[in-house]
XYZ file of C-alpha atoms in Angstrom:
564
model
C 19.115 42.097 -24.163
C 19.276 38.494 -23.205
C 21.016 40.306 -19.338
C 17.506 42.132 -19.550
C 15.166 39.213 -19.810
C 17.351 37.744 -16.815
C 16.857 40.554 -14.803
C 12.886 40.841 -16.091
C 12.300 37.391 -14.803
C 13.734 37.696 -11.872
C 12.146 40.031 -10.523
C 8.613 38.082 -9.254
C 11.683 35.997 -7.343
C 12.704 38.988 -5.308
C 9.140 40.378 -4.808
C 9.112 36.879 -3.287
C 12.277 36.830 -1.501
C 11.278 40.336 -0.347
C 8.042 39.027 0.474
C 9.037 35.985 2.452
C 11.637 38.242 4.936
C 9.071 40.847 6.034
C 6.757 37.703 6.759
C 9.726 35.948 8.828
C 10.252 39.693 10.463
C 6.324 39.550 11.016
C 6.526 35.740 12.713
C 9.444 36.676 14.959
C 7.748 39.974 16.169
C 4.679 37.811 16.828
C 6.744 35.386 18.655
C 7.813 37.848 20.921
C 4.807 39.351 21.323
C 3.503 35.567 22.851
C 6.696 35.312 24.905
C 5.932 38.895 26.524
C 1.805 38.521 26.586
C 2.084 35.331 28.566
C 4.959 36.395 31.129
C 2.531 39.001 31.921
C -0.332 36.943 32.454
C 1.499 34.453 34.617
C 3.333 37.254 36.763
C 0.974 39.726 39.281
C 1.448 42.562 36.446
C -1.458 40.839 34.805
C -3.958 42.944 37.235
C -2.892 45.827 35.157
C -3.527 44.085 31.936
C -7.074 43.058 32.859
C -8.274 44.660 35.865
C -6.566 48.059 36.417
C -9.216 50.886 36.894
C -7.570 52.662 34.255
C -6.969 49.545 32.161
C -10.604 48.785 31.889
C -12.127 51.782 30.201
C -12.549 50.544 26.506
C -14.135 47.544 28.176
C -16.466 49.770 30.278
C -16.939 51.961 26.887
C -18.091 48.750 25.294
C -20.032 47.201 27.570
C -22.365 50.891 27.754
C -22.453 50.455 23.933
C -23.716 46.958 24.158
C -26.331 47.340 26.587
C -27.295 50.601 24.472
C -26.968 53.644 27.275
C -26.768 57.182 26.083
C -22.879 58.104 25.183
C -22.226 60.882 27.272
C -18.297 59.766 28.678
C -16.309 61.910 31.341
C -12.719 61.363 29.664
C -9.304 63.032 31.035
C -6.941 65.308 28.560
C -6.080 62.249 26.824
C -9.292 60.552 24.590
C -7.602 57.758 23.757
C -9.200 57.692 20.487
C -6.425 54.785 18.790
C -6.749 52.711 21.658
C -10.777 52.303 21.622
C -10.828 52.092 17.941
C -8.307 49.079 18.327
C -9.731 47.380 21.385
C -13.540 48.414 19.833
C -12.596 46.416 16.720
C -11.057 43.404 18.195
C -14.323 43.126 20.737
C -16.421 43.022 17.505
C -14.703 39.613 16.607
C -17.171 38.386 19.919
C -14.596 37.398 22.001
C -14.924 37.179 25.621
C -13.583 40.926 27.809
C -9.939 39.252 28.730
C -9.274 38.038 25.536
C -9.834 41.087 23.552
C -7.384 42.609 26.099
C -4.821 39.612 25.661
C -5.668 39.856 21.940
C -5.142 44.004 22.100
C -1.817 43.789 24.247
C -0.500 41.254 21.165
C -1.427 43.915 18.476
C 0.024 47.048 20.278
C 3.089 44.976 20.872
C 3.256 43.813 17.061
C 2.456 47.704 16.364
C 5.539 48.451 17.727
C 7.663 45.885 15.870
C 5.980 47.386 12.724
C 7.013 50.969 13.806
C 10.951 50.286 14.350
C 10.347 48.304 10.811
C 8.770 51.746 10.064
C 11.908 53.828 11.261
C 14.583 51.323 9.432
C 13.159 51.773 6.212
C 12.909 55.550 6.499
C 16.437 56.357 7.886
C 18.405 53.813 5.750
C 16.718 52.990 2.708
C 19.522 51.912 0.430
C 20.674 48.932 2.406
C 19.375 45.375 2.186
C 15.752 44.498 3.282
C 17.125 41.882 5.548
C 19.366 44.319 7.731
C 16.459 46.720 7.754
C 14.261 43.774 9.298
C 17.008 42.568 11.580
C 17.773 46.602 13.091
C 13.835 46.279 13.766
C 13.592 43.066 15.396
C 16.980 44.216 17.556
C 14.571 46.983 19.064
C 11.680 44.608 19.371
C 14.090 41.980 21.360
C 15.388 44.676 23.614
C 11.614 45.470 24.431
C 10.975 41.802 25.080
C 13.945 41.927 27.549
C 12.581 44.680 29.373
C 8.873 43.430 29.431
C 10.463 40.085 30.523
C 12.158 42.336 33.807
C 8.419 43.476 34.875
C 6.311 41.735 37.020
C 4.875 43.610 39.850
C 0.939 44.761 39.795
C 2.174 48.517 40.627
C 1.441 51.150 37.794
C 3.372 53.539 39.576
C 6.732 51.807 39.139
C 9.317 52.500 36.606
C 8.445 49.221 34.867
C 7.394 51.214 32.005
C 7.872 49.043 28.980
C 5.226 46.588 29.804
C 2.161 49.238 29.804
C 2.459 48.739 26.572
C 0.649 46.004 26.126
C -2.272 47.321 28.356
C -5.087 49.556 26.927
C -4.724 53.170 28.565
C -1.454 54.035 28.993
C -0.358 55.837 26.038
C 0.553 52.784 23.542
C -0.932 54.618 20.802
C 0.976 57.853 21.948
C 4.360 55.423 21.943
C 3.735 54.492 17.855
C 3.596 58.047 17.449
C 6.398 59.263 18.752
C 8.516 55.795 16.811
C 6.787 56.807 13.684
C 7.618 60.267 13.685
C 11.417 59.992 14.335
C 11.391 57.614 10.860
C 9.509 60.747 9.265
C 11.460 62.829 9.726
C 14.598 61.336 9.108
C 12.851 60.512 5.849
C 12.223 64.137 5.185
C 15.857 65.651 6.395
C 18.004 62.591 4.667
C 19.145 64.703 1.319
C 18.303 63.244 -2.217
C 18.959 64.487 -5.570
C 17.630 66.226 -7.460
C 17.345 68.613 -4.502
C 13.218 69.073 -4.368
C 11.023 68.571 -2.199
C 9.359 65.216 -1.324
C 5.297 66.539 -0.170
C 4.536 63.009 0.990
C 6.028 62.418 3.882
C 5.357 65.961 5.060
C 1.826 65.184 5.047
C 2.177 62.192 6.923
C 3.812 64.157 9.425
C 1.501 66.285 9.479
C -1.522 63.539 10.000
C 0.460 61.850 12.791
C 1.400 65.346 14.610
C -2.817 66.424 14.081
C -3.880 62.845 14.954
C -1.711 62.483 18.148
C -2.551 66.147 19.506
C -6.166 66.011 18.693
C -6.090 62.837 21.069
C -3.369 62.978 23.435
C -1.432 66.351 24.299
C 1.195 64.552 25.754
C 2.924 63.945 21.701
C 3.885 67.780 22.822
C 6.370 66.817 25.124
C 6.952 63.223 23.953
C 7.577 63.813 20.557
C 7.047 67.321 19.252
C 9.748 69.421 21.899
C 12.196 66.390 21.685
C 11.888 66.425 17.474
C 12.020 70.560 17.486
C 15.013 70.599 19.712
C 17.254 67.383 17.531
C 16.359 68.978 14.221
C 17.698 72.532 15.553
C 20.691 70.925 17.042
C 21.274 69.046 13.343
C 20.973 72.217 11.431
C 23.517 74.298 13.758
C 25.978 71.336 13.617
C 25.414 71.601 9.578
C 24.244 67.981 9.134
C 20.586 69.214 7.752
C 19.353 72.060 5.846
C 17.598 74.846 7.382
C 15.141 73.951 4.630
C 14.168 70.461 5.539
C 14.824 71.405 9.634
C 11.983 74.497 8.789
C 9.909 72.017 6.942
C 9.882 69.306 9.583
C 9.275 72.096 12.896
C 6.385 73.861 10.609
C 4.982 70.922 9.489
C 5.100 69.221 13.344
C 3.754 72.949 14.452
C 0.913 72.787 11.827
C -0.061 69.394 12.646
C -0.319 70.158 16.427
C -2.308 73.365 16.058
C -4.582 71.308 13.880
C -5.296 68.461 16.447
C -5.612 71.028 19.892
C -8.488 72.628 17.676
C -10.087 68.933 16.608
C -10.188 68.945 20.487
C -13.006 71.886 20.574
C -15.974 69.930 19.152
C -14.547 67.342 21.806
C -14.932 69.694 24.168
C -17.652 68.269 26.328
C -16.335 64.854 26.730
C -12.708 66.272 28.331
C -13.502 67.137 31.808
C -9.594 68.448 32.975
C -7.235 70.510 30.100
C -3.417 69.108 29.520
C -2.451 72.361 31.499
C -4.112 71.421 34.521
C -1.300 69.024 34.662
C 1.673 71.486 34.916
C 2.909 72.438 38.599
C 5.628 74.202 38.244
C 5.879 74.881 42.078
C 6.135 71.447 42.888
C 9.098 70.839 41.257
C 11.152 69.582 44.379
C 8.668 67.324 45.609
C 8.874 65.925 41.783
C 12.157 65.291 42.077
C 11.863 63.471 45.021
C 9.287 61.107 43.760
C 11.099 60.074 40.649
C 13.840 59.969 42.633
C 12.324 57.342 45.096
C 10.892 55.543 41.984
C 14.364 54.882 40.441
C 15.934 53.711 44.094
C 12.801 51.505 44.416
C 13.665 49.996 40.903
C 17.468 49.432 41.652
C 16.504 47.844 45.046
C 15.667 44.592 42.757
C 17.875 42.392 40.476
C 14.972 42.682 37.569
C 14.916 46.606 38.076
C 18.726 47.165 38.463
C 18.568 45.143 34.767
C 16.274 47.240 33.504
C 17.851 50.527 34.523
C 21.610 49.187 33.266
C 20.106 47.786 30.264
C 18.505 50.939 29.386
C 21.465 53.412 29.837
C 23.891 50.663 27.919
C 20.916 51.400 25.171
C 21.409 55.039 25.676
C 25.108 55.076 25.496
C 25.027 52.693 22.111
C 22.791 55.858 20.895
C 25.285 58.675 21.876
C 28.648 56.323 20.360
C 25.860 56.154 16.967
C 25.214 59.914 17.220
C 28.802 60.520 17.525
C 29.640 58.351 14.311
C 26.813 59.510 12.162
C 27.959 63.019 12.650
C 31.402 62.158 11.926
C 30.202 60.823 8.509
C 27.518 64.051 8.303
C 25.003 61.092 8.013
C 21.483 63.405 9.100
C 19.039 60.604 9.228
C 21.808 58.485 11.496
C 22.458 61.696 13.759
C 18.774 62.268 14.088
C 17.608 59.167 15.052
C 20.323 58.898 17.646
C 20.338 62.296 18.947
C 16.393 61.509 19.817
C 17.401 58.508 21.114
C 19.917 60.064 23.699
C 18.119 63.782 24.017
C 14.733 62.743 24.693
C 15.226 60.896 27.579
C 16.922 64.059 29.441
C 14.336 66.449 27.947
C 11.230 64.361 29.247
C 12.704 63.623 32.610
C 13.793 67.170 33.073
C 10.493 68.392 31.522
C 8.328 65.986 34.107
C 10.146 67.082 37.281
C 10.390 70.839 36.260
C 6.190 71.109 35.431
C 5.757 69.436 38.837
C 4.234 65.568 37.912
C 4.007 62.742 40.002
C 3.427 59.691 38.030
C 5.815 57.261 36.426
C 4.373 56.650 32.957
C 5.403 59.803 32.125
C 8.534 59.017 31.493
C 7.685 56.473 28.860
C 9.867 57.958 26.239
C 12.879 57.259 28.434
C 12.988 53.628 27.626
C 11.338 53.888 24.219
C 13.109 56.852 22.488
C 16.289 55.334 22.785
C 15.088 51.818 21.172
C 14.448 53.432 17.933
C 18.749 53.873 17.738
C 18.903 50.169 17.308
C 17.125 50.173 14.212
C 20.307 51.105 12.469
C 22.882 49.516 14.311
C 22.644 46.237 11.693
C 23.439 48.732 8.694
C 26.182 50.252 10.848
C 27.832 47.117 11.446
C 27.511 45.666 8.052
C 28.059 48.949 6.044
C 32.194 50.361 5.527
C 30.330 54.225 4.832
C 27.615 55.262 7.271
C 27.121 58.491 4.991
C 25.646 56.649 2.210
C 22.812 54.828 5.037
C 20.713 57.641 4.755
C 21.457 59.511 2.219
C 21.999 56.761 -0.561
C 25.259 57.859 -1.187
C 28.155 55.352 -2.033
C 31.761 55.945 -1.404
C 32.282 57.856 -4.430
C 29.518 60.506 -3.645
C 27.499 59.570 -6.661
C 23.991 59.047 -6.068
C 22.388 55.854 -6.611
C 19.462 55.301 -8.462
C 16.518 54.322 -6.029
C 16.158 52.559 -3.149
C 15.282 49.400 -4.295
C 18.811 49.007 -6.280
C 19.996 47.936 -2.804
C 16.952 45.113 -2.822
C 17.573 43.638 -6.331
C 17.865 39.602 -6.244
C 21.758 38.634 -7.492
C 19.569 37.484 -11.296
C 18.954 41.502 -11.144
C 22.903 42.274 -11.068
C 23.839 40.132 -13.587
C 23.959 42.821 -16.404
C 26.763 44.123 -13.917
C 27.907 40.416 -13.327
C 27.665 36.804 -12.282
C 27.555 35.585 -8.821
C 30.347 33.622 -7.836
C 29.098 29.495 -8.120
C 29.864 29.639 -4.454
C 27.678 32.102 -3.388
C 24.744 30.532 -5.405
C 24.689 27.520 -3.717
C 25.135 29.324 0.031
C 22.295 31.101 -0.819
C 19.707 28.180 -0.603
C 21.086 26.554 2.580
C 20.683 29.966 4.100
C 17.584 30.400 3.237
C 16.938 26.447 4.232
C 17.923 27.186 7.950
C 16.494 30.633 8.460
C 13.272 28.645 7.329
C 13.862 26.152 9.842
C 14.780 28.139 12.655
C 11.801 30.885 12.175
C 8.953 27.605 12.016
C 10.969 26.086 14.960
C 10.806 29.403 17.129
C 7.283 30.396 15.972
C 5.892 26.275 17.073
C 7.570 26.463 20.265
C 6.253 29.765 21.302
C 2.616 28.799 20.376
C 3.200 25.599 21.938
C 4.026 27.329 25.279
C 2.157 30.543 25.270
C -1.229 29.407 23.472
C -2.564 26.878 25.732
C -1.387 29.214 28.927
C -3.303 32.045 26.993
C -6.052 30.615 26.501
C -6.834 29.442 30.348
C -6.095 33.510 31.089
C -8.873 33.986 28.538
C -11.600 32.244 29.785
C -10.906 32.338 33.523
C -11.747 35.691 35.280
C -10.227 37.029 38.877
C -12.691 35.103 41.568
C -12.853 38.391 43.656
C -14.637 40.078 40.613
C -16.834 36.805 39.568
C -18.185 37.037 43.345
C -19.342 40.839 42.954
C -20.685 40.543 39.618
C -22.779 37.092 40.787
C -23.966 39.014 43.198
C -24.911 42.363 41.169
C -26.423 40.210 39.126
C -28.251 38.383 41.422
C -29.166 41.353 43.477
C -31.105 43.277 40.297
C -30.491 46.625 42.486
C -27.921 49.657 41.610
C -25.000 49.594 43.496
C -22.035 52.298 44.238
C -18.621 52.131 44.776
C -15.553 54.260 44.471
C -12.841 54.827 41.187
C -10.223 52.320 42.532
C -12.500 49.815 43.543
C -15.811 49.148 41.615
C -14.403 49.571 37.765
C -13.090 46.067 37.163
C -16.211 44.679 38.397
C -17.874 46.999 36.575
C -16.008 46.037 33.050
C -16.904 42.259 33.514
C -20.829 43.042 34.089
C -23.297 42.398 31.309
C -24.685 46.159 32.022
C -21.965 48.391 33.828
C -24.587 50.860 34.412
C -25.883 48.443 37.399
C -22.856 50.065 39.800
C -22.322 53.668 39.706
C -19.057 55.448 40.182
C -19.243 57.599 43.177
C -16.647 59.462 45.876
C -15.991 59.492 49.140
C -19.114 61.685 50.059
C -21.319 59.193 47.845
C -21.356 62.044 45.328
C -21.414 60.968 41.326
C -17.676 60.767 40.234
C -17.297 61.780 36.674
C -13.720 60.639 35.641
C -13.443 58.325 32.645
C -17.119 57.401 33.108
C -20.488 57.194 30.965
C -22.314 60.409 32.815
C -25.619 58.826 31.983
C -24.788 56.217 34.597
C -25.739 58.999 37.114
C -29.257 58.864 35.779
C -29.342 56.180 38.708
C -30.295 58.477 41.314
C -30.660 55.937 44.700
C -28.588 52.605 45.145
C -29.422 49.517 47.051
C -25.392 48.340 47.839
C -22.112 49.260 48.224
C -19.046 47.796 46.842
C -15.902 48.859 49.120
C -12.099 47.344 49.556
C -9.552 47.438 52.246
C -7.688 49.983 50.327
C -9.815 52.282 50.139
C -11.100 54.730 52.906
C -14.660 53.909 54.384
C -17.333 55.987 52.523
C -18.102 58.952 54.481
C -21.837 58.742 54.258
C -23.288 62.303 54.820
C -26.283 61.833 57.960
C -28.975 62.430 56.134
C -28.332 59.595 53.474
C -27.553 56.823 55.993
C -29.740 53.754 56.182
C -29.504 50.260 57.850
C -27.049 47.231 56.523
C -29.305 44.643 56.468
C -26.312 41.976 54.617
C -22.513 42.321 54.153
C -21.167 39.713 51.640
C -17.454 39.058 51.211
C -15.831 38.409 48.344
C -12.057 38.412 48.547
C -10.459 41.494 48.710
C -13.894 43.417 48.001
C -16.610 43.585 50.832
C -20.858 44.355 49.713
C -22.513 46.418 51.744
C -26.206 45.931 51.407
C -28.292 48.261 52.493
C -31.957 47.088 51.517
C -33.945 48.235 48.368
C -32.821 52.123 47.020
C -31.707 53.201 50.491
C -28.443 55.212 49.251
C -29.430 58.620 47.720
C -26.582 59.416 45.113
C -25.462 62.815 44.842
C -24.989 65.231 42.167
């Protein structure tokens, strides 16, 4: 009895201790995410982060909801529908357009910390909470290392890790694909009594609907990849056909469920996921991702980043390899993501005929998820029992929180050595001391250099928005050139989006800018082509204004007829 009462009051001490690790796991993750945030904003990648035409939408989306236009948005296949919700709330805390995005690319980045926490706890539940958090923040510090190897303003590069700190380039899409490796490693790790556990088949089934209904590339990211491991697991006889059925129905289900969320959608997606596919162009795919990777060796930072990814990838085949060995299913699926997914994706992006890099996003991320469980591996003498919560013997163990219980909980099974007790503290001591000395020094550094980023905006863009402003007329200007002044303007709808031919260009745009049907100005770069003004719609440039690396065009008041 008196072995009871121990254990009874004990226990508020390990929800503490408990409590206290994921908050030091938390701290670190945020640390990193500074460290990464502000090498971005001090290197030319920051463009990307603030001012990339694709970057800027839920700024653009917004800024039309601010000055109150009709909602009637042009989107691609992908809705983004995480993203704005994320970057929609964080504007409503009234913070200025590039700090919501520096605030944003911290959260996505923390999001992913929170996901490999997400996969640790799912795949090996019965070890300690402190090698769960540490095979988490080992995947977080490899993606700090690869952010840290990016630096160049090109979003066509194979410096793929750092878009996820930006807005539009599939970060939500990423969490998906982390979250629903833990899943279903959850749902294929055997228990006992043998039955069925509904609730993480329902969350499977949310993320699969969720992540379809939104973006259609968690087919080929996550759902092929998934369907293809959890077939190979069941051949090799390391999960049941029941839970392998289970996981590809419920996946299946899920997806079937978001494509037809996507009809009332409808009208808002102006290009299907299909259009996407080129089969035919399969050898000129291949030769763009193969110029991409001899680009990204042709650097010491990109030759890193490519060695430092396939070292990741081999660590996940030598895991795979062992976990099968010890028929441990959550261990072999993990892994066998970690390693398959990159071939599937890159096959599956040069055989459909793509052209652009952040497709093969998965290739750097799938394998990261493998290091979740290389603590437990390291620390553990039976990888069967990771998963499964088996111990040497076979016998099952109780619950997962027998492997969490604070030493006062074991004492009905005995006393700590005196030893032990007193190394405890001084552990605990340090860790303390090095987590508040880490999380200082990182808000020492990054903070202040934040916070100039923040309220400092690209002189090029504060030139054409003066001037917009100034002007009180509608202007024009093409996709790659007018959107990041555009995001920064008090009304966006004061420059319109148009082509080449001066003709309204409805691609991730508010269609009722086009209500705007004659323009005054227009807003052109060296990089782009000179607007092809049909004859009929030509009039006299009475002013050209330069501002950096964008030139204004004025042509008097309303002297541009916009097309349809």
């Amino acid at each position: 009895m008196s072995g009871l009462r121990r254990s009874a009051s004990a226990r508020p001490h390990g929800i503490a201790r408990a409590t206290l690790l994921e908050l030091g796991g938390c701290l670190l993750a945020l640390t990193a995410a500074l460290l990464m945030v502000t090498h971005l904003v001090d290197t030319p990648r920051s463009w990307l982060l603030f001012y990339d035409s694709d970057s800027v939408l839920p700024a653009l989306i917004h800024g039309s909801l601010a000055a109150g236009q009709p909602q009637d948005w042009a989107m691609s296949s992908v809705l983004f529908i995480p993203e704005l919700a994320v970057y929609l709330g964080l504007a409503a805390l009234g913070l200025s357009v590039k700090a919501t995005f520096i605030l944003n690319a911290i959260v996505n980045l923390i999001a992913v910390y929170l996901s490999f926490r997400f996969v640790a706890g799912c795949v090996m539940p019965c070890r300690p909470r402190w090698s769960r958090i540490a095979g988490a923040l080992l995947a977080t510090a490899a993606v700090t290392a690869f952010v840290l190897l990016d630096s160049t303003a090109n979003r066509n590069s194979l410096e793929l890790v750092s878009l996820l700190a930006t807005t539009t380039y599939y970060s939500a899409t990423v969490v998906a694909m982390i979250l629903t490796v833990g899943i279903v490693g959850r749902i294929l790790s055997p228990r006992q009594p043998r039955r069925i556990s509904w609730v993480p088949v329902v969350v499977l089934f949310l993320i699969a609907a969720l992540s379809a209904m939104t973006d259609p590339l968690y087919l080929v990211w996550s759902a092929v990849p998934v369907a293809i491991v959890v077939a190979a697991a069941c051949l090799l006889r390391v999960a049941s056909l029941v839970n392998g059925a289970l996981v590809i129905g419920s996946v299946g289900v899920g997806i079937v469920g978001g494509l037809l969320l996507r009809i009332p959608l409808a009208p808002w997606i102006t290009v299907s996921g299909a259009s996407y596919a080129q089969p035919d162009l399969f050898a000129r795919s291949f030769q763009y991702y193969a110029t991409l990777l001899r680009m990204r060796l042709e650097t010491v930072p990109g030759a890193l980043s490519i060695v430092l990814v396939l070292a990741i990838i081999a660590v996940n085949v030598a895991i795979f390899v062992r976990m099968l060995k010890h028929r441990n299913t959550a261990g072999v699926l993990v892994a066998g993501f970690g390693w398959m997914t990159p071939v599937i994706v890159t096959v599956g992006a040069i055989l459909l005929g793509t052209n652009a890099a952040r497709y093969l996003e998965p290739d750097f991320f799938a394998p990261l998820a493998g290091l979740c469980v290389v603590p437990a591996i390291l620390g553990h003498k039976h990888p069967r029992a990771l998963a499964a919560g088996r111990v040497s013997s076979g016998r099952w163990l109780v619950h997962r929180e027998i492997a969490d219980r604070e030493p006062a909980d074991r004492e009905i099974a005995g006393r700590e050595p005196a030893s032990r007790k007193m190394l405890s503290p001084l552990l605990v001591l340090a860790s303390v001391v090095v987590l508040a000395a880490s999380v200082l020094t990182a808000m020492v550094v990054a903070i202040p250099r934040l916070s100039a980023a923040a309220n400092s905006i690209d002189p090029d863009v504060r030139c054409v928005d003066q001037w917009v402003t100034a002007s009180g007329e509608i202007g024009v200007g093409e996709y790659w050139t007018i959107r990041a002044p555009k995001a920064y303007l008090a009304d966006p709808a004061r420059l319109v989006q148009v082509n080449g031919d001066l003709d309204a260009y409805a691609w991730l745009v508010n269609r009722a800018d086009f209500g705007a049907t004659r323009a005054s100005f227009a807003v052109v770069s060296a990089a782009d082509p000179p607007l092809e003004i049909p004859a009929a719609r030509r009039a006299t440039v009475t002013q050209v204004t330069h501002c950096g690396r964008y030139t204004i065009v004025d042509y008097g008041h309303s002297a541009l007829p916009i097309g349809p």
